[in-house]
Amino acid sequence: MKTYQKIGWICLLVVHLGIIVSFNLLGLQKYNDEEVYNQLSPRGQKVYSAIQPYFTSRIPSFLVPYAHLAGTDTGYTLFSPNVPSAMSVAFELSNPLGDTVAVLPTLNTREGTDRFYVNFNTYKSVEEMRTLLAFSWGVRTMEIYPGYTDVAVVLGSHRKPSMKDYRHGVQSHFVESARYEFTLND
Amino acid sequence: MNKLQIRTALDQFFFAPVSGSILAFFRVAVALFCMAKFLSFRGDILNMFGSYGFVRTEITEILLSDFKPRLSWFTDAGATIGMGEVAAIYTLYVLFLLVLVALALGIQSRLMAILALFLHLTFFNSGRMFMYGVDYFTTSALFYCALFPVGNFGTLRQIRKRGFDTTLTMPVIYLRTLQGHLCLVYFFGGIGKALGNHWWNGEAIWRAVSIPGFYQIDMSWLASVPWLSLVLGVGVLLLECGYPLFMNIRKTRPLFLVLIITMHAGIGIVMGLWYFAILMILLNGVGYGYPWIIQWLTRFTSRKASLLTVSSAPEKSKVASSPQ
C-alpha cells in the first residue's frame, strides 16, 4: 500500500467509526424521554444526566446516505435500558351471521412470523402511524381469512411478573392496550 | 519512544500483512448467510414486501427518505413494460440470490458485492417494518464486502488455476475496521443496558427468555434460581462493556471470544434468533478470531492438497508403468 492510500484508509476508518459513535449517541438521546428516563436506575439517572449534554442531537444530513449504505444508521441499544413487556396482537374476525373467530398473525414461515413482531417497534415509536398499521394488518388478515366482514385488531402487552412474584404464584397476563375496529365496505 | 518508533508501531498496527484467505472466508460466509436468510422467508415474500402485504407499501414509504432504494422503483418500472408487481418482486429476489452465488464464487466480486448491497437495501427498505438488528449487520457485512478487496483472494478462477493460496497477504486495516465497529457495537449496547436496573438484578434475563414470539424452551425454572439470572445479566454487562478492552488484550482475547460466541449461541438456542446469532459469531470470528480461522484454512487446504497428491500418485505410476 502506498502512503497516500494508507492515509486515505485511516481517514475513512476515523470517519466510519465516528459515524457509528454519532448514531449511537443520538440513539441514547431517547433516554431523555420521561418514560425511558424513569426506567433508569438511580445511579443510571445520575450518570446519564452527567454525560447527556455531550451527546449528538443531530447527524449532518450529508452523512446519512453513507450511514444507510454502511448499515450503521442505527443505535445498538436493543433490550436497553430494560427488557420491555412484549407486545402482541390478535385479530377478532366476524361476519354478519355473528360467527366470530380470533386469530394470531398468520405468516407462512417461522422467520416471517418472528419478524412480524418487529412491526411493534414502529407501532410503539411512531404514534401517528398506529391506526394505519392496525388497518394494514387487519386488511391482510381479512384477505387470508375470506368471508368475514369485520375485524377488530386487539393490541396489548404480556406483563411478566418478577421472579419473586412468579415464585409466589403470580402468572404473566395479557393487558389490552388498544383496539381498532374496521368494517369491510361493499 | 521517538517519532520513527511511533510511526513504525502505527504502521505495524494498521498495515501489517496477514493472510488474505480470511477475506475469502468472509466473502463466502457473508454470501451464504444472506442466501440462507432470504431463503428462510421465501414463503412470505409478498406478505413482507408486497404492496398488499401485512404492511402496505404506502405506509412503509411514509418513513423512507427519498434517496433510499425500494422495490416500488422496480415494480413501477416493470409496470411500464407490462410486468406485474409479483413478477417484478420475484425477479429481483431471484436476481439477488444469483448475485450472492456469484459473490460467493468470487466472480466479479466487487461489482457483485455492490449489487448485493443495493438489492439487500432495496428489500430492507421495502420491508422496513420486518427488519431488525440482524438486517443492519447484514447491510454492514455486505458494505465491507464492497469496500474490502474480497475478490483478490480465493476466487473460483484462482482456485482452478493454482488452488487455494493462503500465502497471499493483505494489510490488516480491513480487519481493524471490523474490529472497531464491533467494539462500538458492544460498548454502546453494554452502556445502554448498564444505565437501567433489569440487567443488574437478573430481571432482564428472566424477561428476555420468555418473550412471546421468541419463546423456544420453558425457562420458568430460572425463577427458582434467581442468582443464575443475576450472574448472567451482570455477565452480559461485563462482556459488552469490557469488549473493547479485553478483546484487544492478547491474553484475554481467546477467553472473551469464547464467552461472546457462547452468549450469541445462547441467544440462538433460547430465543430462536439463529440468524442473528450466526452473523454475530461470524463477524466476531473474522474480526478477532482470524488467526485461528487462517490456521484452519491453511491446514484444511494443505490436507486437501496432500490428499489430491496422494490420489493422483497412482494415476501417474499407472501411466508410467503402462506398456506404452
Coordinates of C-alpha atoms in Angstrom, one line a residue:
Chain A
M1 CA 0.0 0.0 0.0
K2 CA 1.3 3.5 -0.9
T3 CA 1.5 6.2 1.8
Y4 CA -1.4 8.2 0.4
Q5 CA -3.5 5.0 0.3
K6 CA -2.6 4.4 3.9
I7 CA -3.6 7.9 4.9
G8 CA -6.8 7.6 3.0
W9 CA -7.7 4.3 4.7
I10 CA -7.0 5.8 8.2
C11 CA -9.2 8.8 7.4
L12 CA -12.0 6.6 6.2
L13 CA -11.7 4.4 9.3
V14 CA -12.0 7.5 11.6
V15 CA -15.0 8.9 9.7
H16 CA -16.7 5.5 9.6
L17 CA -16.3 4.8 13.3
G18 CA -17.2 8.4 14.0
I19 CA -20.5 8.0 12.3
I20 CA -21.2 4.8 14.3
V21 CA -20.5 6.7 17.5
S22 CA -22.7 9.6 16.4
F23 CA -25.7 7.4 15.7
N24 CA -25.3 5.6 19.0
L25 CA -25.1 8.9 20.9
L26 CA -28.2 10.1 19.0
G27 CA -29.9 6.8 20.0
L28 CA -29.1 7.4 23.6
Q29 CA -31.0 10.7 23.4
K30 CA -34.2 8.6 23.7
Y31 CA -33.3 8.1 27.4
N32 CA -34.2 11.7 27.8
D33 CA -37.9 10.9 27.4
E34 CA -39.6 10.8 30.7
E35 CA -40.9 7.3 30.2
V36 CA -37.5 5.9 29.5
Y37 CA -35.6 8.1 32.0
N38 CA -37.8 6.7 34.8
Q39 CA -36.7 3.2 33.9
L40 CA -33.1 4.0 34.6
S41 CA -31.6 3.0 38.0
P42 CA -31.0 6.0 40.4
R43 CA -27.2 5.7 39.6
G44 CA -28.0 5.4 35.9
Q45 CA -30.0 8.6 36.0
K46 CA -27.1 10.4 37.7
V47 CA -24.6 9.1 35.1
Y48 CA -27.0 9.9 32.2
S49 CA -27.6 13.4 33.4
A50 CA -23.9 14.0 33.7
I51 CA -23.0 12.7 30.2
Q52 CA -26.1 13.7 28.2
P53 CA -25.0 17.3 27.4
Y54 CA -22.2 15.9 25.3
F55 CA -24.5 13.8 23.1
T56 CA -25.1 14.5 19.5
S57 CA -28.6 16.0 18.9
R58 CA -28.5 15.6 15.1
I59 CA -26.4 14.0 12.4
P60 CA -25.2 16.1 9.5
S61 CA -27.6 15.2 6.6
F62 CA -24.7 14.5 4.1
L63 CA -23.6 11.7 6.3
V64 CA -27.0 9.9 6.5
P65 CA -26.8 8.3 3.0
Y66 CA -23.3 6.9 3.8
A67 CA -24.5 5.6 7.1
H68 CA -27.5 4.0 5.4
L69 CA -25.3 2.3 2.8
A70 CA -23.0 1.1 5.6
G71 CA -25.8 -0.2 7.7
T72 CA -24.7 2.0 10.6
D73 CA -27.7 4.3 10.7
T74 CA -28.9 2.8 13.9
G75 CA -28.0 2.5 17.6
Y76 CA -27.1 -0.7 19.2
T77 CA -29.3 -0.4 22.3
L78 CA -31.6 -3.5 21.9
F79 CA -33.1 -4.6 25.3
S80 CA -31.9 -1.4 27.0
P81 CA -32.1 0.2 29.4
N82 CA -34.6 -2.7 30.4
V83 CA -36.2 -5.5 28.6
P84 CA -39.7 -4.2 27.8
S85 CA -43.0 -6.0 28.2
A86 CA -43.6 -7.9 25.0
M87 CA -46.4 -6.6 22.7
S88 CA -48.8 -8.9 21.0
V89 CA -51.7 -8.6 18.6
A90 CA -54.8 -10.7 17.9
F91 CA -57.5 -10.4 15.3
E92 CA -61.1 -10.9 16.0
L93 CA -62.9 -11.6 12.8
S94 CA -66.7 -11.7 12.5
N95 CA -69.3 -12.0 9.8
P96 CA -73.0 -10.7 9.5
L97 CA -74.2 -14.1 10.7
G98 CA -72.5 -13.5 14.0
D99 CA -69.7 -16.0 13.6
T100 CA -66.6 -14.8 15.4
V101 CA -63.1 -16.2 15.3
A102 CA -59.9 -15.0 17.0
V103 CA -56.6 -15.5 15.2
L104 CA -53.0 -14.6 15.6
P105 CA -50.8 -13.0 12.8
T106 CA -50.6 -15.7 10.1
L107 CA -47.5 -15.8 8.0
N108 CA -46.2 -18.8 6.0
T109 CA -42.8 -19.2 7.5
R110 CA -41.4 -19.3 11.0
E111 CA -38.9 -16.5 10.2
G112 CA -41.8 -14.4 8.7
T113 CA -43.9 -14.9 11.8
D114 CA -41.0 -14.0 14.1
R115 CA -40.3 -10.9 12.1
F116 CA -43.9 -9.7 12.3
Y117 CA -43.3 -8.9 16.0
V118 CA -40.7 -6.3 14.8
N119 CA -43.7 -4.3 13.5
F120 CA -44.3 -3.3 17.1
N121 CA -41.1 -1.2 17.2
T122 CA -42.6 1.2 14.7
Y123 CA -46.1 0.9 16.3
K124 CA -44.6 2.0 19.6
S125 CA -42.3 4.7 18.4
V126 CA -44.4 6.4 15.7
E127 CA -47.8 7.3 17.3
E128 CA -49.2 8.8 14.1
M129 CA -48.9 5.5 12.3
R130 CA -50.7 3.3 14.8
T131 CA -54.1 3.3 13.2
L132 CA -52.6 2.9 9.7
L133 CA -50.6 -0.1 10.8
A134 CA -53.5 -1.7 12.6
F135 CA -55.6 -1.1 9.5
S136 CA -53.0 -2.7 7.3
W137 CA -52.6 -5.8 9.5
G138 CA -56.4 -6.1 9.7
V139 CA -57.0 -5.9 6.0
R140 CA -54.3 -8.5 5.2
T141 CA -55.8 -10.9 7.9
M142 CA -59.2 -10.5 6.3
E143 CA -57.7 -11.4 2.9
I144 CA -56.1 -14.5 4.4
Y145 CA -59.5 -15.4 6.1
P146 CA -62.1 -14.5 3.5
G147 CA -65.7 -14.4 4.3
Y148 CA -65.5 -12.1 7.3
T149 CA -66.7 -8.5 7.1
D150 CA -65.4 -7.1 10.4
V151 CA -62.1 -7.2 12.1
A152 CA -61.0 -6.0 15.5
V153 CA -57.3 -5.6 15.9
V154 CA -56.6 -6.1 19.6
L155 CA -53.2 -4.9 20.9
G156 CA -51.7 -5.4 24.2
S157 CA -48.7 -6.5 26.2
H158 CA -47.7 -9.5 28.2
R159 CA -47.0 -8.4 31.7
K160 CA -44.4 -10.8 33.1
P161 CA -44.2 -11.0 36.9
S162 CA -40.9 -10.5 38.5
M163 CA -39.0 -13.7 39.5
K164 CA -40.1 -13.1 43.1
D165 CA -43.8 -12.7 42.3
Y166 CA -43.6 -15.7 40.0
R167 CA -42.3 -17.8 42.8
H168 CA -45.3 -16.7 44.8
G169 CA -47.7 -17.9 42.1
V170 CA -48.3 -14.8 40.1
Q171 CA -48.7 -15.7 36.4
S172 CA -48.0 -13.5 33.3
H173 CA -51.1 -11.9 31.9
F174 CA -52.2 -10.0 28.8
V175 CA -53.2 -6.4 29.2
E176 CA -55.2 -5.0 26.3
S177 CA -53.9 -1.5 25.4
A178 CA -55.7 -0.7 22.2
R179 CA -58.5 -1.9 19.9
Y180 CA -59.1 -0.9 16.4
E181 CA -62.3 -2.0 14.6
F182 CA -62.7 -2.0 10.8
T183 CA -65.6 -3.0 8.6
L184 CA -65.4 -4.1 5.0
N185 CA -67.5 -1.8 2.7
D186 CA -69.4 -3.2 -0.2
Chain B
M1 CA 9.6 6.3 22.0
N2 CA 10.8 8.6 19.2
K3 CA 8.7 9.6 16.2
L4 CA 10.1 6.9 14.0
Q5 CA 9.2 4.2 16.5
I6 CA 5.7 5.6 16.9
R7 CA 5.3 5.6 13.1
T8 CA 6.6 2.1 12.8
A9 CA 4.3 0.9 15.6
L10 CA 1.3 2.6 14.0
D11 CA 2.2 1.2 10.6
Q12 CA 2.5 -2.3 12.1
F13 CA -0.8 -1.9 13.9
F14 CA -2.8 -0.8 10.8
F15 CA -0.9 -2.3 7.9
A16 CA 0.9 -5.4 9.0
P17 CA 0.4 -8.2 6.4
V18 CA -2.0 -11.0 7.2
S19 CA -3.2 -13.8 5.0
G20 CA -5.9 -12.6 2.6
S21 CA -7.6 -16.0 2.9
I22 CA -9.6 -14.5 5.8
L23 CA -11.3 -12.1 3.3
A24 CA -12.1 -15.1 1.0
F25 CA -13.7 -16.8 4.0
F26 CA -15.6 -13.6 4.9
R27 CA -16.9 -13.2 1.3
V28 CA -18.2 -16.7 1.1
A29 CA -19.6 -16.8 4.6
V30 CA -21.5 -13.5 4.2
A31 CA -22.9 -14.5 0.8
L32 CA -24.1 -17.9 2.1
F33 CA -25.5 -16.3 5.2
C34 CA -27.5 -13.8 3.1
M35 CA -28.8 -16.6 0.9
A36 CA -29.9 -18.6 3.9
K37 CA -31.6 -15.6 5.5
F38 CA -33.5 -14.7 2.4
L39 CA -34.5 -18.3 1.7
S40 CA -35.8 -18.7 5.2
F41 CA -38.7 -16.3 4.5
R42 CA -39.2 -17.2 0.8
G43 CA -42.8 -18.2 1.6
D44 CA -43.5 -14.7 2.9
I45 CA -42.0 -12.5 0.3
L46 CA -45.4 -11.0 -0.7
N47 CA -46.5 -10.8 3.0
M48 CA -43.4 -8.8 3.9
F49 CA -42.6 -6.8 0.7
G50 CA -45.7 -6.8 -1.5
S51 CA -47.8 -3.7 -1.8
Y52 CA -50.7 -5.7 -0.3
G53 CA -48.7 -7.4 2.4
F54 CA -49.1 -7.1 6.1
V55 CA -47.8 -3.5 5.9
R56 CA -49.0 -1.7 2.8
T57 CA -46.3 -0.1 0.6
E58 CA -47.7 3.4 1.1
I59 CA -47.4 3.0 4.9
T60 CA -43.8 1.8 4.7
E61 CA -42.8 4.6 2.4
I62 CA -44.0 7.3 4.7
L63 CA -40.9 6.7 6.8
L64 CA -38.5 6.4 3.9
S65 CA -36.2 9.2 2.8
D66 CA -36.2 9.8 -1.0
F67 CA -32.7 8.5 -1.6
K68 CA -33.4 5.1 -0.1
P69 CA -33.8 2.3 -2.7
R70 CA -37.1 0.5 -2.6
L71 CA -39.0 -2.2 -4.5
S72 CA -41.6 0.3 -5.8
W73 CA -38.8 1.8 -8.1
F74 CA -38.6 -1.5 -9.9
T75 CA -42.3 -2.5 -9.7
D76 CA -43.3 0.9 -11.2
A77 CA -40.6 0.5 -13.9
G78 CA -41.8 -3.1 -14.5
A79 CA -45.4 -1.9 -14.9
T80 CA -44.4 0.3 -17.8
I81 CA -43.4 -2.8 -19.7
G82 CA -46.4 -4.8 -18.6
M83 CA -44.7 -6.7 -15.8
G84 CA -46.9 -7.3 -12.7
E85 CA -45.8 -6.4 -9.2
V86 CA -45.5 -10.1 -8.1
A87 CA -43.3 -11.0 -11.1
A88 CA -41.1 -7.9 -10.6
I89 CA -40.5 -8.7 -6.9
Y90 CA -39.8 -12.4 -7.6
T91 CA -37.4 -11.4 -10.4
L92 CA -35.5 -9.2 -8.1
Y93 CA -35.5 -11.9 -5.4
V94 CA -34.0 -14.5 -7.8
L95 CA -31.5 -11.9 -9.1
F96 CA -30.4 -11.2 -5.6
L97 CA -29.8 -14.9 -4.9
L98 CA -27.9 -15.2 -8.2
V99 CA -25.7 -12.2 -7.3
L100 CA -25.0 -13.8 -4.0
V101 CA -23.9 -17.1 -5.7
A102 CA -21.6 -15.1 -7.9
L103 CA -20.2 -13.2 -4.9
A104 CA -19.6 -16.5 -3.0
L105 CA -17.7 -17.8 -6.0
G106 CA -15.7 -14.6 -6.4
I107 CA -17.0 -13.8 -9.9
Q108 CA -16.6 -10.0 -10.4
S109 CA -16.6 -9.8 -6.6
R110 CA -16.7 -6.0 -6.2
L111 CA -19.4 -5.5 -8.7
M112 CA -21.4 -8.4 -7.1
A113 CA -20.9 -7.0 -3.6
I114 CA -22.1 -3.6 -4.7
L115 CA -25.1 -5.1 -6.4
A116 CA -25.9 -7.4 -3.4
L117 CA -25.7 -4.4 -1.1
F118 CA -28.0 -2.4 -3.3
L119 CA -30.5 -5.2 -3.6
H120 CA -30.3 -6.0 0.1
L121 CA -31.1 -2.4 0.9
T122 CA -34.0 -2.4 -1.6
F123 CA -35.6 -5.3 0.2
F124 CA -34.6 -4.0 3.6
N125 CA -36.3 -0.6 3.0
S126 CA -39.4 -2.1 1.5
G127 CA -39.9 -4.5 4.3
R128 CA -38.6 -2.0 6.9
M129 CA -41.2 -2.9 9.5
F130 CA -40.0 -6.5 9.5
M131 CA -36.3 -5.7 9.7
Y132 CA -34.2 -5.8 12.9
G133 CA -30.6 -5.8 14.1
V134 CA -29.5 -8.8 12.0
D135 CA -30.5 -6.9 8.8
Y136 CA -28.5 -3.8 9.8
F137 CA -25.5 -6.1 10.4
T138 CA -26.1 -7.9 7.1
T139 CA -26.0 -4.5 5.4
S140 CA -22.7 -3.7 7.1
A141 CA -21.2 -7.1 6.2
L142 CA -22.2 -6.5 2.5
F143 CA -20.8 -3.0 2.7
Y144 CA -17.5 -4.4 3.9
C145 CA -17.5 -6.9 1.1
A146 CA -17.9 -4.0 -1.4
L147 CA -15.2 -1.9 0.4
F148 CA -12.6 -4.5 1.1
P149 CA -10.7 -6.3 -1.7
V150 CA -12.5 -9.6 -1.1
G151 CA -12.2 -10.6 -4.7
N152 CA -8.4 -10.8 -4.6
F153 CA -8.4 -14.0 -2.6
G154 CA -9.8 -17.5 -3.0
T155 CA -12.0 -16.8 -6.1
L156 CA -13.1 -19.7 -8.2
R157 CA -10.7 -18.7 -11.0
Q158 CA -7.7 -18.6 -8.7
I159 CA -8.6 -21.9 -7.1
R160 CA -9.0 -23.5 -10.5
K161 CA -5.6 -22.1 -11.6
R162 CA -3.4 -22.7 -8.6
G163 CA -5.5 -24.0 -5.7
F164 CA -6.5 -22.0 -2.6
D165 CA -3.5 -19.9 -1.9
T166 CA -3.3 -18.9 1.8
T167 CA 0.1 -17.2 1.3
L168 CA -1.3 -14.1 -0.4
T169 CA -1.4 -11.2 2.1
M170 CA -3.4 -8.0 2.7
P171 CA -2.9 -5.2 5.2
V172 CA -4.7 -5.8 8.5
I173 CA -6.5 -2.5 8.4
Y174 CA -9.6 -4.1 6.9
L175 CA -9.9 -6.3 10.0
R176 CA -9.1 -3.3 12.2
T177 CA -12.2 -1.6 10.6
L178 CA -14.4 -4.5 11.5
Q179 CA -12.8 -4.7 15.0
G180 CA -13.5 -1.0 15.6
H181 CA -17.1 -1.5 14.5
L182 CA -17.6 -4.5 16.8
C183 CA -16.0 -2.7 19.8
L184 CA -18.5 0.2 19.4
V185 CA -21.5 -2.2 18.9
Y186 CA -20.8 -4.0 22.2
F187 CA -19.7 -0.9 24.1
F188 CA -22.8 1.1 23.3
G189 CA -25.0 -2.0 23.8
G190 CA -23.5 -2.5 27.2
I191 CA -23.6 1.1 28.3
G192 CA -27.3 1.4 27.4
K193 CA -28.1 -1.7 29.4
A194 CA -25.9 -0.7 32.4
L195 CA -28.0 2.5 32.9
G196 CA -31.1 0.5 33.6
N197 CA -31.7 -1.8 36.5
H198 CA -33.0 -5.0 34.9
W199 CA -29.5 -6.2 33.9
W200 CA -28.2 -5.7 37.4
N201 CA -30.9 -7.7 39.2
G202 CA -31.4 -10.5 36.8
E203 CA -34.9 -9.5 35.7
A204 CA -33.6 -8.8 32.1
I205 CA -32.6 -12.4 31.5
W206 CA -35.9 -13.6 33.1
R207 CA -37.9 -11.4 30.8
A208 CA -35.9 -12.0 27.7
V209 CA -36.2 -15.7 27.7
S210 CA -40.0 -15.6 27.7
I211 CA -40.8 -13.0 25.1
P212 CA -43.8 -14.3 23.1
G213 CA -42.7 -14.8 19.6
F214 CA -39.1 -15.7 20.7
Y215 CA -40.2 -18.3 23.1
Q216 CA -38.3 -21.5 22.4
I217 CA -37.9 -23.6 25.6
D218 CA -39.5 -23.4 29.0
M219 CA -37.2 -21.4 31.2
S220 CA -39.6 -20.8 34.0
W221 CA -37.3 -22.8 36.3
L222 CA -35.0 -19.7 36.3
A223 CA -37.3 -18.1 38.8
S224 CA -36.2 -20.6 41.4
V225 CA -32.5 -19.9 40.9
P226 CA -32.6 -16.1 40.8
W227 CA -28.8 -15.9 41.3
L228 CA -28.3 -17.5 37.9
S229 CA -30.2 -14.8 36.1
L230 CA -28.3 -12.2 38.1
V231 CA -24.9 -13.7 37.2
L232 CA -26.0 -14.0 33.5
G233 CA -27.3 -10.4 33.5
V234 CA -24.1 -8.9 35.1
G235 CA -22.1 -11.2 32.9
V236 CA -23.7 -9.8 29.7
L237 CA -22.9 -6.2 31.0
L238 CA -19.2 -7.2 31.7
L239 CA -18.9 -8.8 28.3
E240 CA -20.4 -5.9 26.4
C241 CA -18.8 -3.0 28.3
G242 CA -15.5 -4.8 28.6
Y243 CA -15.4 -5.9 24.9
P244 CA -13.3 -3.1 23.6
L245 CA -10.7 -3.6 26.3
F246 CA -10.5 -7.3 26.8
M247 CA -10.8 -8.3 23.1
N248 CA -7.8 -6.1 22.4
I249 CA -5.6 -7.6 25.1
R250 CA -3.9 -10.6 23.6
K251 CA -4.0 -12.7 26.8
T252 CA -7.8 -12.2 27.4
R253 CA -8.9 -12.3 23.8
P254 CA -9.4 -16.1 23.5
L255 CA -11.5 -16.3 26.6
F256 CA -13.5 -13.3 25.7
L257 CA -14.1 -14.6 22.2
V258 CA -15.3 -17.9 23.6
L259 CA -17.6 -16.1 26.0
I260 CA -19.0 -13.8 23.3
I261 CA -19.6 -16.8 21.0
T262 CA -21.3 -18.7 23.9
M263 CA -23.5 -15.7 24.6
H264 CA -24.7 -15.5 21.0
A265 CA -25.2 -19.2 20.7
G266 CA -27.3 -19.0 23.9
I267 CA -29.4 -16.2 22.3
G268 CA -29.8 -18.6 19.3
I269 CA -30.9 -21.5 21.4
V270 CA -33.1 -19.8 24.0
M271 CA -34.7 -17.0 21.8
G272 CA -34.5 -18.8 18.4
L273 CA -32.7 -15.8 16.9
W274 CA -30.4 -18.1 15.0
Y275 CA -29.6 -15.8 12.1
F276 CA -28.6 -13.0 14.4
A277 CA -26.5 -15.4 16.5
I278 CA -24.8 -16.9 13.4
L279 CA -24.0 -13.5 11.9
M280 CA -22.6 -12.1 15.2
I281 CA -20.4 -15.2 15.6
L282 CA -19.2 -14.9 12.0
L283 CA -18.3 -11.2 12.5
N284 CA -16.5 -11.9 15.8
G285 CA -14.8 -14.9 14.3
V286 CA -13.5 -12.8 11.3
G287 CA -12.8 -9.7 13.4
Y288 CA -10.9 -11.2 16.3
G289 CA -10.6 -14.9 15.6
Y290 CA -8.9 -14.5 12.3
P291 CA -5.6 -16.1 13.3
W292 CA -7.4 -19.3 14.1
I293 CA -9.6 -19.2 11.0
I294 CA -6.5 -18.7 8.8
Q295 CA -4.7 -21.5 10.6
W296 CA -7.7 -23.8 10.0
L297 CA -8.0 -22.7 6.3
T298 CA -4.2 -23.4 5.8
R299 CA -4.5 -26.8 7.4
F300 CA -7.6 -27.6 5.5
T301 CA -6.2 -26.6 2.2
S302 CA -2.9 -28.3 2.7
R303 CA -4.6 -31.5 3.8
K304 CA -6.8 -31.3 0.7
A305 CA -3.7 -30.7 -1.5
S306 CA -1.9 -33.6 0.0
L307 CA -4.9 -35.9 -0.5
L308 CA -5.1 -34.8 -4.1
T309 CA -1.3 -35.5 -4.5
V310 CA -1.8 -39.0 -2.9
S311 CA -4.8 -39.8 -5.0
S312 CA -3.2 -38.6 -8.2
A313 CA 0.1 -40.5 -7.5
P314 CA -1.3 -44.0 -8.5
E315 CA -2.6 -42.4 -11.7
K316 CA 1.0 -41.2 -12.5
S317 CA 2.5 -44.5 -11.7
K318 CA -0.1 -46.3 -13.7
V319 CA 0.8 -44.1 -16.7
A320 CA 4.5 -44.7 -16.1
S321 CA 4.1 -48.4 -15.8
S322 CA 1.8 -48.8 -18.8
P323 CA 3.3 -50.9 -21.6
Q324 CA 3.3 -47.9 -23.9

